[in-house]
Each structure stands twice: as structure tokens, then as C-alpha cells.
Coordinates of C-alpha atoms in Angstrom, one line a residue:
M325 CA 0.2 0.1 -0.2
M326 CA 3.1 2.5 0.9
S327 CA 4.7 1.1 -2.0
D328 CA 1.9 2.5 -4.6
E329 CA 1.3 5.7 -2.8
L330 CA 5.2 6.0 -3.3
K331 CA 5.4 5.1 -6.8
E332 CA 2.2 7.8 -7.3
K333 CA 4.2 10.2 -5.6
E334 CA 7.2 9.6 -7.6
S335 CA 5.3 9.8 -11.0
H336 CA 3.6 13.0 -9.8
D337 CA 6.5 14.6 -9.1
E338 CA 8.4 13.7 -12.6
A339 CA 5.1 14.8 -14.4
S340 CA 5.4 18.2 -12.4
E341 CA 9.3 18.6 -13.2
A342 CA 8.4 17.8 -17.1
A343 CA 5.9 20.6 -17.0
R344 CA 8.1 23.3 -15.5
M345 CA 10.7 21.9 -17.9
F346 CA 8.3 22.7 -21.0
R347 CA 7.6 26.0 -19.6
A348 CA 10.9 27.0 -19.2
I349 CA 11.7 25.7 -23.0
A350 CA 8.8 27.4 -24.0
Q351 CA 9.4 30.5 -22.7
M352 CA 13.1 30.5 -24.4
G353 CA 11.7 30.2 -28.2
E354 CA 11.3 32.9 -30.8
V355 CA 7.8 31.6 -31.6
G356 CA 4.4 31.8 -29.7
I357 CA 3.6 28.7 -28.0
L358 CA -0.4 27.8 -26.9
V359 CA -2.1 24.9 -25.2
L360 CA -5.7 24.4 -25.5
D361 CA -8.2 22.4 -24.0
E362 CA -10.9 20.8 -26.1
Q363 CA -13.0 23.9 -25.5
N364 CA -10.1 26.0 -27.4
R365 CA -9.2 27.6 -23.8
I366 CA -5.8 28.9 -23.4
E367 CA -4.3 26.9 -20.6
F368 CA -0.6 28.0 -21.3
A369 CA 0.6 31.0 -23.2
N370 CA 4.3 32.0 -23.7
R371 CA 5.8 35.7 -23.5
M372 CA 6.3 35.5 -27.3
F373 CA 2.4 34.8 -27.9
S374 CA 1.8 37.9 -25.4
Q375 CA 4.1 40.0 -27.4
I376 CA 2.6 39.0 -30.8
T377 CA -1.2 39.6 -29.8
R378 CA -0.3 42.8 -27.7
Y379 CA -2.1 41.5 -24.9
E380 CA -0.9 40.9 -21.1
H381 CA 0.2 37.4 -20.2
E382 CA -2.6 37.1 -17.4
K383 CA -5.2 38.1 -19.8
L384 CA -4.7 35.4 -22.3
L385 CA -5.3 32.4 -19.9
R386 CA -8.7 30.6 -19.8
Q387 CA -9.4 32.8 -22.8
D388 CA -11.4 31.1 -26.0
F389 CA -8.6 31.3 -28.7
T390 CA -11.1 31.6 -31.4
N391 CA -11.8 34.8 -30.2
F392 CA -8.6 36.0 -31.5
L393 CA -9.7 34.8 -35.1
E394 CA -11.9 36.4 -37.8
E395 CA -15.2 34.3 -38.6
K396 CA -13.4 32.6 -41.7
N397 CA -10.1 32.0 -39.9
R398 CA -11.9 30.6 -37.3
E399 CA -14.0 28.2 -39.3
L400 CA -10.3 27.1 -40.7
F401 CA -8.9 26.7 -37.4
L402 CA -11.7 24.6 -36.0
S403 CA -11.3 22.3 -39.0
L404 CA -7.7 22.0 -38.8
K405 CA -8.0 21.3 -35.2
K406 CA -10.4 18.4 -36.1
E407 CA -8.2 17.4 -38.6
C408 CA -5.3 17.3 -36.4
Y409 CA -7.0 15.3 -33.9
A410 CA -7.8 12.5 -36.6
C411 CA -4.5 12.0 -38.1
T412 CA -2.2 13.0 -35.1
T413 CA 0.4 14.8 -37.4
K414 CA 1.2 18.4 -37.6
L415 CA -0.3 20.9 -39.7
R416 CA 0.6 24.2 -40.8
R417 CA -1.1 27.1 -42.3
V418 CA -0.8 31.0 -42.2
I419 CA -3.4 32.5 -40.1
E420 CA -4.3 36.0 -39.3
I421 CA -5.2 37.0 -35.6
K422 CA -6.4 39.7 -33.9
T423 CA -4.1 42.0 -31.6
A424 CA -4.9 44.2 -28.8
T425 CA -4.2 47.0 -31.6
S426 CA -6.2 47.6 -34.6
K427 CA -3.4 45.9 -36.7
P428 CA -3.8 42.3 -37.0
A429 CA -0.8 39.9 -37.0
F430 CA 0.0 37.5 -39.7
T431 CA 1.3 34.0 -38.5
E432 CA 2.2 30.9 -39.6
M433 CA 0.8 28.0 -37.3
C434 CA 1.6 24.6 -36.8
F435 CA -0.8 22.2 -34.9
A436 CA 0.1 19.3 -33.0
S437 CA -2.4 17.4 -30.7
Y438 CA -1.6 14.7 -27.7
S439 CA -4.2 12.9 -25.2
M440 CA -3.8 13.0 -21.3
F441 CA -3.6 10.1 -19.1
S442 CA -7.0 10.9 -18.4
G443 CA -8.2 10.6 -22.1
E444 CA -8.4 14.6 -22.4
K445 CA -6.9 15.9 -25.7
K446 CA -4.7 19.0 -25.6
T447 CA -3.8 21.1 -28.6
I448 CA -0.4 22.7 -29.0
V449 CA -0.2 25.6 -31.3
Y450 CA 3.0 27.1 -32.6
L451 CA 2.8 30.5 -33.9
R452 CA 5.6 32.4 -35.6
D453 CA 4.9 36.1 -36.7
I454 CA 5.5 36.4 -40.4
S455 CA 3.8 40.0 -40.4
V456 CA 6.7 41.7 -41.7
Q457 CA 7.6 38.7 -44.5
Q458 CA 3.8 38.7 -45.1
K459 CA 4.0 42.8 -45.9
L460 CA 6.7 42.1 -48.2
T461 CA 5.3 39.2 -50.1
E462 CA 2.3 41.3 -50.4
E463 CA 4.0 44.0 -51.7
L464 CA 6.1 42.0 -53.9
R465 CA 2.9 40.4 -55.3
E466 CA 1.5 43.8 -55.9
S467 CA 4.7 44.8 -57.4
E468 CA 4.4 41.6 -59.8
K469 CA 0.8 42.6 -60.3
K470 CA 1.7 46.1 -61.4
Y471 CA 4.7 45.2 -63.6
R472 CA 2.8 42.4 -65.2
N473 CA 0.0 45.1 -65.9
L474 CA 2.6 47.3 -67.5
F475 CA 4.2 44.6 -69.3
E476 CA 0.9 43.6 -71.0
R477 CA -0.5 47.1 -71.7
I478 CA 2.6 49.1 -72.9
D479 CA 2.6 50.0 -76.3
Q480 CA 6.2 49.1 -76.9
G481 CA 7.2 45.7 -77.7
I482 CA 8.8 43.7 -74.6
S483 CA 10.7 40.3 -74.9
I484 CA 12.5 37.8 -73.0
S485 CA 14.4 35.4 -74.7
T486 CA 17.4 32.9 -74.7
R487 CA 21.0 33.2 -75.6
E488 CA 19.8 30.3 -78.4
G489 CA 17.3 32.4 -79.9
K490 CA 13.8 31.5 -78.7
F491 CA 11.4 33.7 -77.0
I492 CA 10.6 32.8 -73.5
D493 CA 8.0 35.6 -73.4
C494 CA 6.6 39.0 -74.9
N495 CA 3.9 41.4 -74.5
P496 CA 0.8 41.9 -76.9
A497 CA 2.3 45.1 -78.0
F498 CA 5.6 43.0 -79.6
L499 CA 2.9 40.6 -81.0
K500 CA 0.9 43.4 -82.8
I501 CA 4.0 44.8 -84.2
M502 CA 5.1 41.8 -85.7
D503 CA 1.6 40.8 -86.9
Y504 CA 1.2 37.6 -84.9
E505 CA -2.2 36.8 -83.4
S506 CA -1.0 33.7 -81.4
K507 CA 1.5 34.4 -78.7
D508 CA 2.2 30.1 -78.8
E509 CA 3.2 30.6 -82.5
F510 CA 5.1 33.7 -81.9
L511 CA 7.3 31.9 -78.9
K512 CA 8.2 28.8 -81.4
I513 CA 10.0 30.9 -84.1
D514 CA 13.7 30.9 -84.5
I515 CA 15.0 34.6 -83.8
T516 CA 17.9 34.6 -85.9
K517 CA 16.3 32.7 -88.6
D518 CA 12.6 34.1 -88.7
L519 CA 13.0 37.7 -87.2
Y520 CA 16.2 39.2 -88.2
V521 CA 15.9 40.3 -91.9
N522 CA 20.1 40.4 -91.6
P523 CA 21.3 37.6 -89.4
E524 CA 24.5 39.3 -89.1
D525 CA 23.0 41.9 -86.9
R526 CA 21.9 39.2 -84.5
K527 CA 25.6 38.3 -84.0
E528 CA 26.5 41.8 -83.6
F529 CA 23.7 42.5 -80.9
Q530 CA 24.8 39.4 -78.9
K531 CA 28.5 40.5 -79.0
L532 CA 27.8 43.7 -77.8
I533 CA 24.9 42.9 -75.2
E534 CA 27.7 40.0 -73.7
R535 CA 30.6 42.3 -73.7
D536 CA 28.9 45.1 -71.8
G537 CA 26.0 43.6 -70.3
H538 CA 23.3 46.0 -72.2
V539 CA 22.5 47.2 -75.7
K540 CA 21.2 50.6 -76.1
N541 CA 19.2 52.4 -79.2
Y542 CA 20.3 49.4 -81.5
E543 CA 19.0 49.8 -85.0
V544 CA 17.9 46.6 -87.0
E545 CA 15.5 45.3 -89.2
F546 CA 13.0 42.8 -88.4
K547 CA 10.8 40.5 -90.6
K548 CA 7.0 40.6 -89.8
K549 CA 5.0 37.2 -90.4
S550 CA 4.0 38.4 -93.6
G551 CA 7.7 39.2 -94.4
E552 CA 7.6 42.5 -94.4
K553 CA 10.5 44.6 -93.3
I554 CA 10.0 47.0 -90.2
P555 CA 12.9 48.9 -88.6
M556 CA 13.2 48.5 -84.9
L557 CA 15.0 49.9 -82.0
L558 CA 16.4 47.8 -79.3
T559 CA 17.2 48.4 -75.8
S560 CA 18.0 45.5 -73.8
Q561 CA 19.6 43.8 -70.6
A562 CA 21.4 40.7 -70.0
I563 CA 20.0 37.9 -67.7
K564 CA 22.9 36.2 -65.9
N565 CA 22.4 33.3 -63.5
E566 CA 24.1 32.9 -60.0
K567 CA 27.4 32.1 -61.6
G568 CA 27.2 35.5 -63.5
E569 CA 26.9 33.7 -66.8
V570 CA 24.6 35.1 -69.4
V571 CA 21.6 32.9 -70.2
G572 CA 18.9 35.5 -71.8
Y573 CA 18.1 39.0 -72.5
Q574 CA 15.2 41.3 -71.7
G575 CA 14.2 44.5 -72.9
L576 CA 12.2 46.9 -75.4
N577 CA 11.6 46.4 -79.1
I578 CA 10.5 49.8 -80.4
D579 CA 9.1 50.2 -84.0
I580 CA 10.7 53.5 -85.6
S581 CA 8.9 53.0 -88.8
E582 CA 6.8 56.2 -87.9
R583 CA 10.0 58.1 -86.7
I584 CA 11.9 57.1 -89.8
R585 CA 9.1 58.3 -92.4
M586 CA 9.1 61.8 -90.1
E587 CA 12.5 61.9 -90.5
Q588 CA 12.4 61.2 -94.4
E589 CA 9.8 64.0 -94.6
L590 CA 11.8 66.2 -92.3
R591 CA 14.7 65.8 -94.7
E592 CA 12.7 66.6 -97.9
K593 CA 11.1 69.6 -96.1
H594 CA 14.7 70.7 -95.3
G595 CA 16.1 70.2 -98.5
F596 CA 13.2 71.8 -100.1
L597 CA 13.8 75.1 -97.8
T598 CA 17.4 74.7 -98.1
N599 CA 16.9 74.7 -101.8
L600 CA 14.4 77.3 -101.8
L601 CA 16.6 79.8 -100.0
E602 CA 19.7 79.0 -102.3
S603 CA 17.9 79.6 -105.0
S604 CA 17.0 82.8 -103.9
V605 CA 19.1 85.8 -105.9
D606 CA 19.0 87.5 -102.8
C607 CA 21.6 87.3 -100.4
I608 CA 20.1 85.5 -97.0
M609 CA 21.8 85.3 -93.9
V610 CA 20.5 83.8 -90.6
A611 CA 22.3 84.5 -87.1
D612 CA 22.0 83.5 -83.5
M613 CA 21.3 86.1 -81.0
R614 CA 24.9 86.9 -80.1
G615 CA 25.5 87.5 -83.9
K616 CA 27.5 84.1 -85.2
V617 CA 26.2 83.6 -88.5
L618 CA 24.3 80.2 -88.8
F619 CA 23.2 80.2 -92.5
F620 CA 24.6 81.7 -95.5
N621 CA 23.4 80.9 -99.0
K622 CA 24.9 80.8 -102.4
A623 CA 23.6 84.5 -103.2
A624 CA 25.5 85.7 -100.1
E625 CA 28.7 84.0 -101.5
R626 CA 28.2 86.1 -104.6
L627 CA 27.6 88.9 -103.2
T628 CA 30.3 89.2 -100.4
G629 CA 33.1 86.9 -101.7
Y630 CA 33.1 84.7 -98.7
R631 CA 32.7 81.0 -98.5
T632 CA 29.7 79.2 -96.8
E633 CA 32.2 76.8 -95.0
E634 CA 34.2 79.6 -93.9
V635 CA 31.6 81.8 -92.7
I636 CA 28.8 79.7 -90.6
G637 CA 30.1 79.6 -87.0
N638 CA 33.1 81.3 -87.5
I639 CA 32.2 84.8 -88.6
H640 CA 30.0 87.7 -86.6
V641 CA 27.7 89.7 -88.7
T642 CA 30.0 92.6 -87.8
K643 CA 32.5 91.3 -90.1
F644 CA 29.8 92.7 -93.0
Y645 CA 28.3 95.8 -91.3
S646 CA 29.7 98.0 -88.4
T647 CA 28.9 97.7 -85.1
E648 CA 27.0 100.9 -85.1
A649 CA 24.6 99.2 -87.7
A650 CA 24.3 96.1 -85.8
K651 CA 23.1 97.6 -83.0
D652 CA 20.7 100.2 -84.9
I653 CA 19.4 97.0 -86.7
M654 CA 18.3 95.2 -83.5
R655 CA 17.0 98.6 -81.9
K656 CA 14.6 98.8 -84.8
L657 CA 13.8 95.2 -84.7
R658 CA 12.7 95.3 -81.3
S659 CA 10.6 98.6 -81.8
D660 CA 7.0 98.7 -83.2
D661 CA 7.7 101.8 -85.2
F662 CA 9.6 100.1 -88.0
G663 CA 7.1 97.6 -89.4
G664 CA 6.1 96.0 -86.2
R665 CA 7.8 94.3 -83.8
G666 CA 10.5 91.6 -84.7
K667 CA 10.0 92.9 -88.2
L668 CA 12.3 95.7 -90.5
E669 CA 11.7 96.3 -94.1
N670 CA 13.8 98.1 -97.1
F671 CA 16.5 99.3 -94.7
M672 CA 19.2 100.7 -96.5
L673 CA 22.6 99.9 -95.7
T674 CA 26.3 99.3 -96.8
I675 CA 27.9 95.9 -96.1
Y676 CA 31.5 95.0 -96.8
G677 CA 32.7 92.2 -99.4
E678 CA 35.7 90.2 -98.9
N679 CA 38.0 92.4 -101.0
G680 CA 37.0 95.4 -98.9
E681 CA 34.2 96.7 -101.5
E682 CA 31.8 98.9 -100.1
I683 CA 28.3 97.4 -101.5
P684 CA 24.9 99.1 -101.1
V685 CA 22.1 96.7 -100.6
A686 CA 18.3 96.9 -98.8
L687 CA 17.8 94.7 -95.9
S688 CA 14.4 93.2 -94.9
A689 CA 15.1 91.5 -91.4
S690 CA 12.9 89.7 -89.1
I691 CA 13.5 87.8 -85.6
V692 CA 12.6 84.2 -85.1
Y693 CA 11.0 83.7 -81.8
E694 CA 9.9 80.4 -79.7
G695 CA 7.2 81.9 -77.8
E696 CA 8.7 84.9 -76.1
K697 CA 12.3 83.8 -76.5
E698 CA 14.5 85.4 -79.4
L699 CA 16.1 82.4 -81.1
A700 CA 18.1 83.9 -84.3
S701 CA 17.4 87.1 -86.6
L702 CA 17.1 86.4 -90.5
G703 CA 18.4 88.9 -92.9
I704 CA 17.5 89.4 -97.0
F705 CA 19.7 91.6 -98.7
T706 CA 19.2 92.6 -101.8
D707 CA 22.0 94.2 -104.2
L708 CA 21.5 97.6 -105.2
R709 CA 24.3 98.1 -107.5
E710 CA 22.6 97.1 -110.8
K711 CA 19.5 99.3 -109.6
M712 CA 21.6 102.4 -108.4
K713 CA 23.3 101.8 -112.2
I714 CA 20.4 101.6 -113.8
E715 CA 18.9 104.5 -112.2
R716 CA 22.0 106.6 -113.0
K717 CA 21.5 105.5 -116.6
L718 CA 18.1 106.5 -117.0
Q719 CA 19.0 109.8 -115.1
D720 CA 21.9 110.1 -117.9
T721 CA 19.5 109.4 -120.5
Q722 CA 16.7 111.8 -119.1
V723 CA 19.5 114.8 -119.1
R724 CA 20.7 113.7 -122.7
L725 CA 17.2 113.7 -124.0
L726 CA 16.7 117.3 -122.3
Q727 CA 20.1 117.7 -123.9
S728 CA 19.3 116.9 -127.3
E729 CA 15.7 118.8 -127.6
K730 CA 17.8 121.6 -126.2
M731 CA 20.5 121.4 -128.9
A732 CA 17.7 121.0 -131.5
S733 CA 15.8 124.0 -130.7
L734 CA 19.6 125.8 -130.4
G735 CA 20.7 124.3 -133.7
S736 CA 17.6 125.5 -135.5
L737 CA 18.0 129.3 -133.8
A738 CA 21.8 129.3 -134.6
A739 CA 21.2 128.4 -138.2
G740 CA 18.8 131.3 -138.6
V741 CA 20.8 133.7 -136.6
A742 CA 24.3 132.5 -138.3
H743 CA 22.4 133.4 -141.9
E744 CA 21.1 137.0 -140.6
I745 CA 24.5 137.7 -139.2
N746 CA 26.5 136.3 -142.2
N747 CA 25.4 138.7 -144.6
P748 CA 26.5 141.9 -142.6
L749 CA 29.7 140.5 -141.7
G750 CA 30.4 139.8 -145.3
G751 CA 30.0 143.5 -146.0
I752 CA 32.1 144.5 -143.3
L753 CA 34.9 142.3 -144.4
I754 CA 34.8 143.4 -148.0
Y755 CA 34.8 147.3 -147.4
A756 CA 37.3 146.9 -144.4
S757 CA 39.7 145.0 -146.8
L758 CA 39.3 148.0 -149.4
L759 CA 39.7 150.4 -147.0
M760 CA 42.9 148.8 -145.6
E761 CA 44.4 148.5 -149.2
D762 CA 43.9 152.1 -149.7
F763 CA 45.6 153.0 -146.3
E764 CA 48.4 150.8 -147.0
V765 CA 49.2 152.5 -150.0
S766 CA 49.0 155.9 -148.3
K767 CA 50.3 154.9 -145.3
D768 CA 47.4 156.1 -143.4
P769 CA 48.3 155.5 -139.6
R770 CA 44.9 154.0 -139.3
V771 CA 45.7 151.0 -141.0
E772 CA 46.0 149.3 -137.6
D773 CA 42.5 150.0 -136.9
L774 CA 41.3 148.5 -139.8
K775 CA 43.4 145.2 -139.2
R776 CA 41.8 144.9 -136.1
I777 CA 38.4 145.2 -137.8
V778 CA 39.1 142.6 -140.1
D779 CA 40.5 140.3 -137.6
E780 CA 37.8 140.7 -135.3
A781 CA 35.1 140.3 -138.1
T782 CA 36.9 137.1 -139.2
R783 CA 36.7 135.7 -136.1
C784 CA 32.9 136.5 -136.0
K785 CA 32.6 134.8 -139.6
E786 CA 34.3 131.7 -137.8
I787 CA 31.7 131.7 -135.0
V788 CA 28.9 132.2 -137.8
K789 CA 30.5 129.0 -139.5
S790 CA 30.4 127.1 -136.5
L791 CA 26.6 128.1 -135.9
L792 CA 26.2 126.8 -139.4
E793 CA 27.6 123.4 -138.8
F794 CA 26.0 123.2 -135.4
G795 CA 22.6 123.7 -136.9
R796 CA 22.9 122.3 -140.4
Q797 CA 19.8 119.9 -141.1
T798 CA 21.4 118.2 -144.0
E799 CA 21.2 114.1 -143.9
S800 CA 24.2 112.6 -142.9
R801 CA 25.7 110.0 -145.5
F802 CA 25.7 106.4 -144.0
E803 CA 27.9 103.9 -145.1
P804 CA 30.4 100.9 -143.6
M805 CA 33.3 102.6 -141.9
D806 CA 36.4 101.8 -140.1
I807 CA 36.6 103.4 -136.9
N808 CA 40.4 102.7 -136.2
K809 CA 41.2 104.2 -139.9
A810 CA 39.4 107.4 -138.9
I811 CA 41.3 107.9 -135.6
N812 CA 44.4 107.3 -137.7
D813 CA 43.4 109.7 -140.4
G814 CA 42.7 112.3 -137.9
L815 CA 46.1 111.6 -135.9
F816 CA 47.8 112.0 -139.2
F817 CA 46.7 115.7 -139.1
L818 CA 47.3 116.6 -135.8
E819 CA 50.1 114.8 -134.4
N820 CA 52.6 117.1 -136.0
Q821 CA 50.9 120.4 -135.0
V822 CA 52.9 122.3 -132.1
L823 CA 50.1 121.4 -129.7
F824 CA 50.8 117.8 -129.8
H825 CA 54.4 117.8 -129.7
D826 CA 54.5 117.6 -125.7
I827 CA 52.1 114.7 -126.0
R828 CA 52.9 111.1 -125.7
I829 CA 50.1 109.1 -128.0
I830 CA 49.0 105.5 -127.0
K831 CA 47.2 103.6 -129.0
C832 CA 45.4 100.5 -128.0
L833 CA 43.1 99.9 -131.3
D834 CA 41.5 96.4 -131.5
S835 CA 42.2 95.0 -134.6
S836 CA 39.1 92.9 -135.2
L837 CA 37.0 95.8 -134.5
P838 CA 33.8 95.6 -137.0
F839 CA 32.6 98.4 -139.2
V840 CA 30.0 100.8 -138.2
G841 CA 27.4 102.6 -140.2
G842 CA 28.2 106.4 -140.2
D843 CA 29.3 109.6 -142.1
S844 CA 33.1 109.2 -142.1
N845 CA 33.8 113.1 -142.2
Q846 CA 31.4 114.0 -139.4
I847 CA 32.7 110.7 -137.4
K848 CA 36.6 111.8 -137.8
Q849 CA 35.6 115.6 -137.2
V850 CA 34.2 114.3 -133.6
F851 CA 37.2 112.3 -133.0
M852 CA 39.7 115.2 -134.1
N853 CA 37.9 117.5 -131.9
M854 CA 38.4 115.2 -129.0
M855 CA 42.0 114.9 -129.7
V856 CA 42.7 118.8 -129.9
N857 CA 40.3 119.0 -126.5
A858 CA 42.4 116.6 -125.0
A859 CA 45.9 118.2 -126.2
E860 CA 44.6 121.4 -125.1
A861 CA 43.7 120.1 -121.4
M862 CA 47.6 119.1 -121.3
S863 CA 49.2 122.2 -123.2
E864 CA 50.9 123.8 -120.2
S865 CA 52.9 120.6 -118.8
G866 CA 52.5 117.7 -121.3
G867 CA 51.1 114.2 -120.5
S868 CA 49.5 111.1 -122.6
L869 CA 46.6 110.7 -124.6
T870 CA 45.5 106.9 -124.5
I871 CA 43.4 106.0 -127.2
V872 CA 41.4 102.7 -126.9
T873 CA 39.0 100.8 -129.0
G874 CA 36.9 97.7 -128.5
V875 CA 33.6 96.1 -128.7
D876 CA 31.3 96.6 -125.3
P877 CA 30.4 93.4 -123.5
D878 CA 26.6 93.9 -124.9
G879 CA 28.1 92.8 -128.6
T880 CA 25.9 95.4 -130.1
T881 CA 28.0 98.6 -129.8
I882 CA 31.6 99.7 -130.3
F883 CA 33.5 102.1 -128.0
V884 CA 36.3 104.5 -128.6
S885 CA 38.1 105.8 -125.5
F886 CA 40.2 109.2 -125.3
Q887 CA 41.8 109.3 -121.9
D888 CA 44.0 112.4 -121.0
S889 CA 46.2 113.1 -118.1
G890 CA 45.6 116.7 -118.2
M891 CA 43.9 119.0 -115.3
G892 CA 40.2 117.2 -115.5
I893 CA 37.0 118.7 -115.3
L894 CA 35.4 120.1 -112.0
P895 CA 32.2 118.0 -110.9
E896 CA 30.1 121.1 -111.2
V897 CA 30.9 121.9 -114.7
Q898 CA 30.7 118.3 -116.3
S899 CA 26.8 118.6 -116.8
K900 CA 27.6 121.7 -118.6
I901 CA 30.3 120.5 -120.9
F902 CA 27.8 119.7 -124.2
D903 CA 25.8 123.1 -124.1
P904 CA 26.6 125.1 -126.9
F905 CA 28.7 128.1 -126.1
F906 CA 30.1 126.8 -122.9
T907 CA 33.4 126.6 -122.7
T908 CA 36.5 126.1 -120.0
K909 CA 39.1 128.1 -122.2
A910 CA 40.1 131.2 -121.8
V911 CA 38.3 134.1 -123.3
G912 CA 38.9 134.3 -127.2
K913 CA 40.2 131.0 -127.6
G914 CA 37.1 128.7 -127.5
T915 CA 33.7 129.0 -129.3
G916 CA 32.2 126.8 -127.0
L917 CA 30.5 124.9 -129.7
G918 CA 33.0 122.0 -130.7
L919 CA 31.8 119.2 -127.9
S920 CA 28.0 120.5 -128.3
T921 CA 28.6 119.9 -132.2
S922 CA 30.3 116.8 -131.7
Y923 CA 27.3 115.3 -129.3
G924 CA 24.8 116.1 -132.0
I925 CA 26.7 114.3 -134.6
I926 CA 27.2 111.1 -132.3
Q927 CA 23.1 111.6 -131.5
S928 CA 22.7 111.5 -135.2
H929 CA 24.3 108.1 -135.4
H930 CA 22.3 106.9 -132.4
G931 CA 25.5 106.7 -130.3
N932 CA 26.3 108.3 -127.1
I933 CA 29.1 110.0 -125.2
D934 CA 30.3 109.4 -121.7
V935 CA 32.7 111.8 -119.7
E936 CA 34.5 110.6 -116.6
S937 CA 36.7 113.1 -114.9
E938 CA 38.5 113.9 -111.7
P939 CA 40.3 117.5 -111.0
D940 CA 44.0 116.8 -111.5
K941 CA 43.5 113.1 -112.5
G942 CA 42.6 113.7 -116.4
T943 CA 39.6 113.0 -118.3
A944 CA 38.3 110.1 -120.5
F945 CA 35.6 110.7 -123.1
T946 CA 33.9 107.6 -124.3
I947 CA 31.9 107.4 -127.6
Y948 CA 29.6 104.4 -128.2
L949 CA 28.3 103.9 -131.5
P950 CA 26.0 100.8 -132.7
I951 CA 27.6 98.0 -134.8
S952 CA 25.0 97.3 -137.6
I953 CA 23.6 99.7 -140.1
E954 CA 19.9 98.2 -139.6
E955 CA 20.1 99.2 -136.1
I956 CA 21.0 102.7 -136.8
E957 CA 18.4 103.0 -139.3

């Protein structure tokens, strides 16, 4: 009897010792441990479970564990508990439990059951807090969902492929680009053979990506399902295994057909615009807002003499016009008073060519804007040299027309006056000569007075003769004539005269000069008049007379130039030299009818006389005559 009691006491002590040991071990772990009775009441809870649930340890004991579970998890727990009783094996599940805070805890639960000696069943629950892992898992799952959504919805082709040339995956956009409806069909193709137009491009792609680990903006041509070629832009990254070996590639496949089409259109438009600007007869320059030239067309090259390649990006606009002019142009462009803000029209300007030539131009300019920002300035420079030359010619023509009308009127007047004066002069000369003969015989001292009367009357008769020649209305006799011969004939009569002794005569006569239609006597008279005038201009100190003949560049006229090295003609006098009775010679040494008579003769031959002169630098008279008789008539 005592022996049985002793054995029972020893057994009880051992059980108590085992229980204490279990509790000590349970408190040491990093997992929550519960012992539940058959009614799911908590008989034991370690400190870790208290930490997981945020409840004080004392308040947990005898609590119904299912109160820590949501309804759906409660049913799951009861089902797992029943299953655990039936199979007596451990079961593991992830179950969310309530905590003292509003934030639930995700736990990984492991269930086990055992039976007491009394037959009562106990449930041991191990709980590992996986809230952090669960959060990361959820975030990862959400991230994968977003990236999958992006993968599926992005309008650029995305693909994953092996090194061997098989696709592992691709998005719908890539299928659409390549004209495949079935993804399975597309994943079966051989990338090198079926996708690349040029297989060598695939080899180069692999060489680059395996060397650098990535490829960016690699242009290739792919083949669609139909065989149609399509330009693509690849940006890919190598996929590596744990050993760092490249096992595949993933990246973007962008269809650049539209970009290439737009680039082609842009090139064509740019080419058209460039051709348009290059075809302009006016100089066009574009400069940035600092004044550096960005565009310089062919007309600008012709106008200035500079080459485009030496101007663009190297030359400032002040190379072509002064800094003050540049500032004035920008000031007016930015004002509203000169054609509106950003515009300037018909601004008169002088620019400088490469050789230093001053070139008059009309500038039309504008500022190129991007919003309110000034990007550049554009200038169109119209060369005014030809226009000004034409205007001068027109002005000269008008002057000559007035001169011709004046000469015609004066000619008629001179002829009438000459006839009226000639008869009385003839009588004066006859009677003065008779008296002078009588006075010479009788040695009358008044004979000197009579000689003076005869000399002055003779001079008046010469003037009358000139007036008659000036106003003569008889038709000229036109026939083919040799201009060079007319010059030489005139020189034959003049070069031995005293007036020409200190004059060096230089002849540059064109031996192939064509004949002109004209009155040779009248033309010879004009040439001799020109030579005499030149000699008289050099009578004090001598000089040179250069006579040049040739065909004018227009091919329809010949020219004869008489260039002396004399005193020249003052600018204010040049417009009067063809007026009748105007002379620059001393009183009594000229009638003032030589040039006006010459002018009238040349006009009657449908020609023209130009004069160029500078004081102390000499004078050049240039006579122009038409070549063909038909043009004269």
C-alpha cells in the first residue's frame, strides 16, 4: 500500500518536473506557443505569444482562442484542429489573428495534438509572426501585378529570350508589331532565322550585350509574319544566372517606322527649304542672337565673296557691317515703329565684301521667336548696285534727252541767227579790206585799226561758220566705215602740230573691230575735236593721250575712249560741257561749240558720249556707236 502511494508520488513529481521544464523551454523560443483544451481555452501561453498579440500574459489565460480569429479563420482553425485530432500529425497554415491594436498579425501556425492520461485531448499551437514577411510578400505580389499589368499594357514591344534564340515571353504590343495573333506561335520562331532580316545583326547584338551587359538604341530590321521589313530600335539587358553567366536577354523592341518616315519627311522639307533659300537671288543670312552666322546661302557667297564653310559658326555679322549698324538694326527690330515688332523692311545699309568693296543693299530682317524667346535673326540683303546703275543710266538718259531737245532748238536758232549775221559780216570784211588796201598805199596810220576790224570780223565769221555747222539740217551720208582708220587719219593731221609736241600718244586699237555705219567725215571731225580738246587740257605741262577701241560686252556697240592726263573737269562743270557756247577755255580761245557739235553728230548716229573726270587726274571721253547699219536706221 505504501509502495503504491510512493510510486504515485514519484510519478506526480516527475510530471511536475516535466511541466516546469516544458514551460522553461517554451519561454526561450522565438515563436508563440499555446496549449489549448478541448474547448479551445488557453491553458498555457508563452511570452512571445503575448508579444505577438500585444495582450498582457495574465489576460490571455482561460481565454477562448477562437476569439482571436476572424470568422473565416475561426472555421479554418476548427477544421484544422479536427483534422489534427484525426491524423495526429502536425499541420501548418498561415492564419491572421487579432491583436490588442487595430493592426492584425500574420502568423504561420503549426498544430499538434496529444492525449492526457485522463483521456482529455490537448492542442499545442506554435505561432511564428510573419507579418513583416507577409507584408513583403504582398508588396512583391502587388509589384509583380503592376509590372505584369505594365508588361501587358505598354504599347512598346517587350520580350524575354534565350541566348540560343528562342522567346520565353513577350507582351501583346510586340505580337501586334510583328503581326502575330498567337503568342504560342510567336514563341516558337527562331529569332536569328525568322526575325532578323540580316542574321549578322543578331550576332553583333549578342556580341555587344554579352560584352557590356546591355545594349541601348541598337537599330535593326525585323521581318513581320508576312515577311514585310520593319525598322526596330532595341534596348536590352543581359539575364545572368547565379554564376554570373549570361543565359538570356530582356528588353524593349520599339517600332521606329513612323520616326523614320517623319525624319525622311523632315529631310525632304529641309532639303526643299534649303533649295528654296539657296535659289534666292538675294543674299540670305541667319544669325543667332549673339551675332554668329548660322546660315549663308549661295547668293550671299556671290555678293560678299566669302565661302559658306568659312562663314558659318566662325564669322560675326559685324564682319559685314559696322557694330553701330548692327545695334541700330536690332534696336529697330525690337521696336514697334519700323514695320512691327520683330520686323524691319527696306533698311538701307552698306555691307563690306571680302575684298573690302562697299556694297549698297536693302535689308529686310526679322527675329525668329520660340514663344517669347528670341532664337535667331534672319536677314535678306538685296544688292542695289545694278538698280543704282540703272537709275543713274536712266537719269543720264533723261539728261541727254533734255540736252538733245535743247540742242535741236538751239540748232534751229543758231542756223537762223548765222544766216542773218553772215551777210552783214561779209559786207564789213569786204569794205574793211578795201579801205585797208587804200590806207596801206597811202601809209595812213589808221591801217592798224582796220586790221583789228578785219581780224575781229574774221573771228565772228568763224563763229558764224560754227553756228551753221551746229545747226545744219542736211542728212548725213551713212556707209560702213573703219573706226580705227578714222582715228589714224585724224592723228595724221594733228600729231605734227605744235599743240601735240609734248603729248605722248598711246594707241590700243582693236584690230578685229567691226565696221559701223556712219558718215566718216562727221565721225572724223568728232574724233579730231576730242583729240584737240585733250591736247589743250595738257598744253601747259604735257602728258599722255590714250586712245582705246573695242567691242562693248553687250556685243551690239563699239566704244572709242580718249583718256588724257590733263587737269580734269570740276564736278559742277561736267553737266554743262555739252551745252552750246559753254567753254572752260580762256576768253577768245574757244567758241564753246566743239563738244556740243560733236554731241549732236554722235546723237544723229544713234550713239552716245560718256565723260568721266577728276580734277588733276585727267578726263576720259567714251563714244559708243552701234555696230550694224540696220540698228542705226
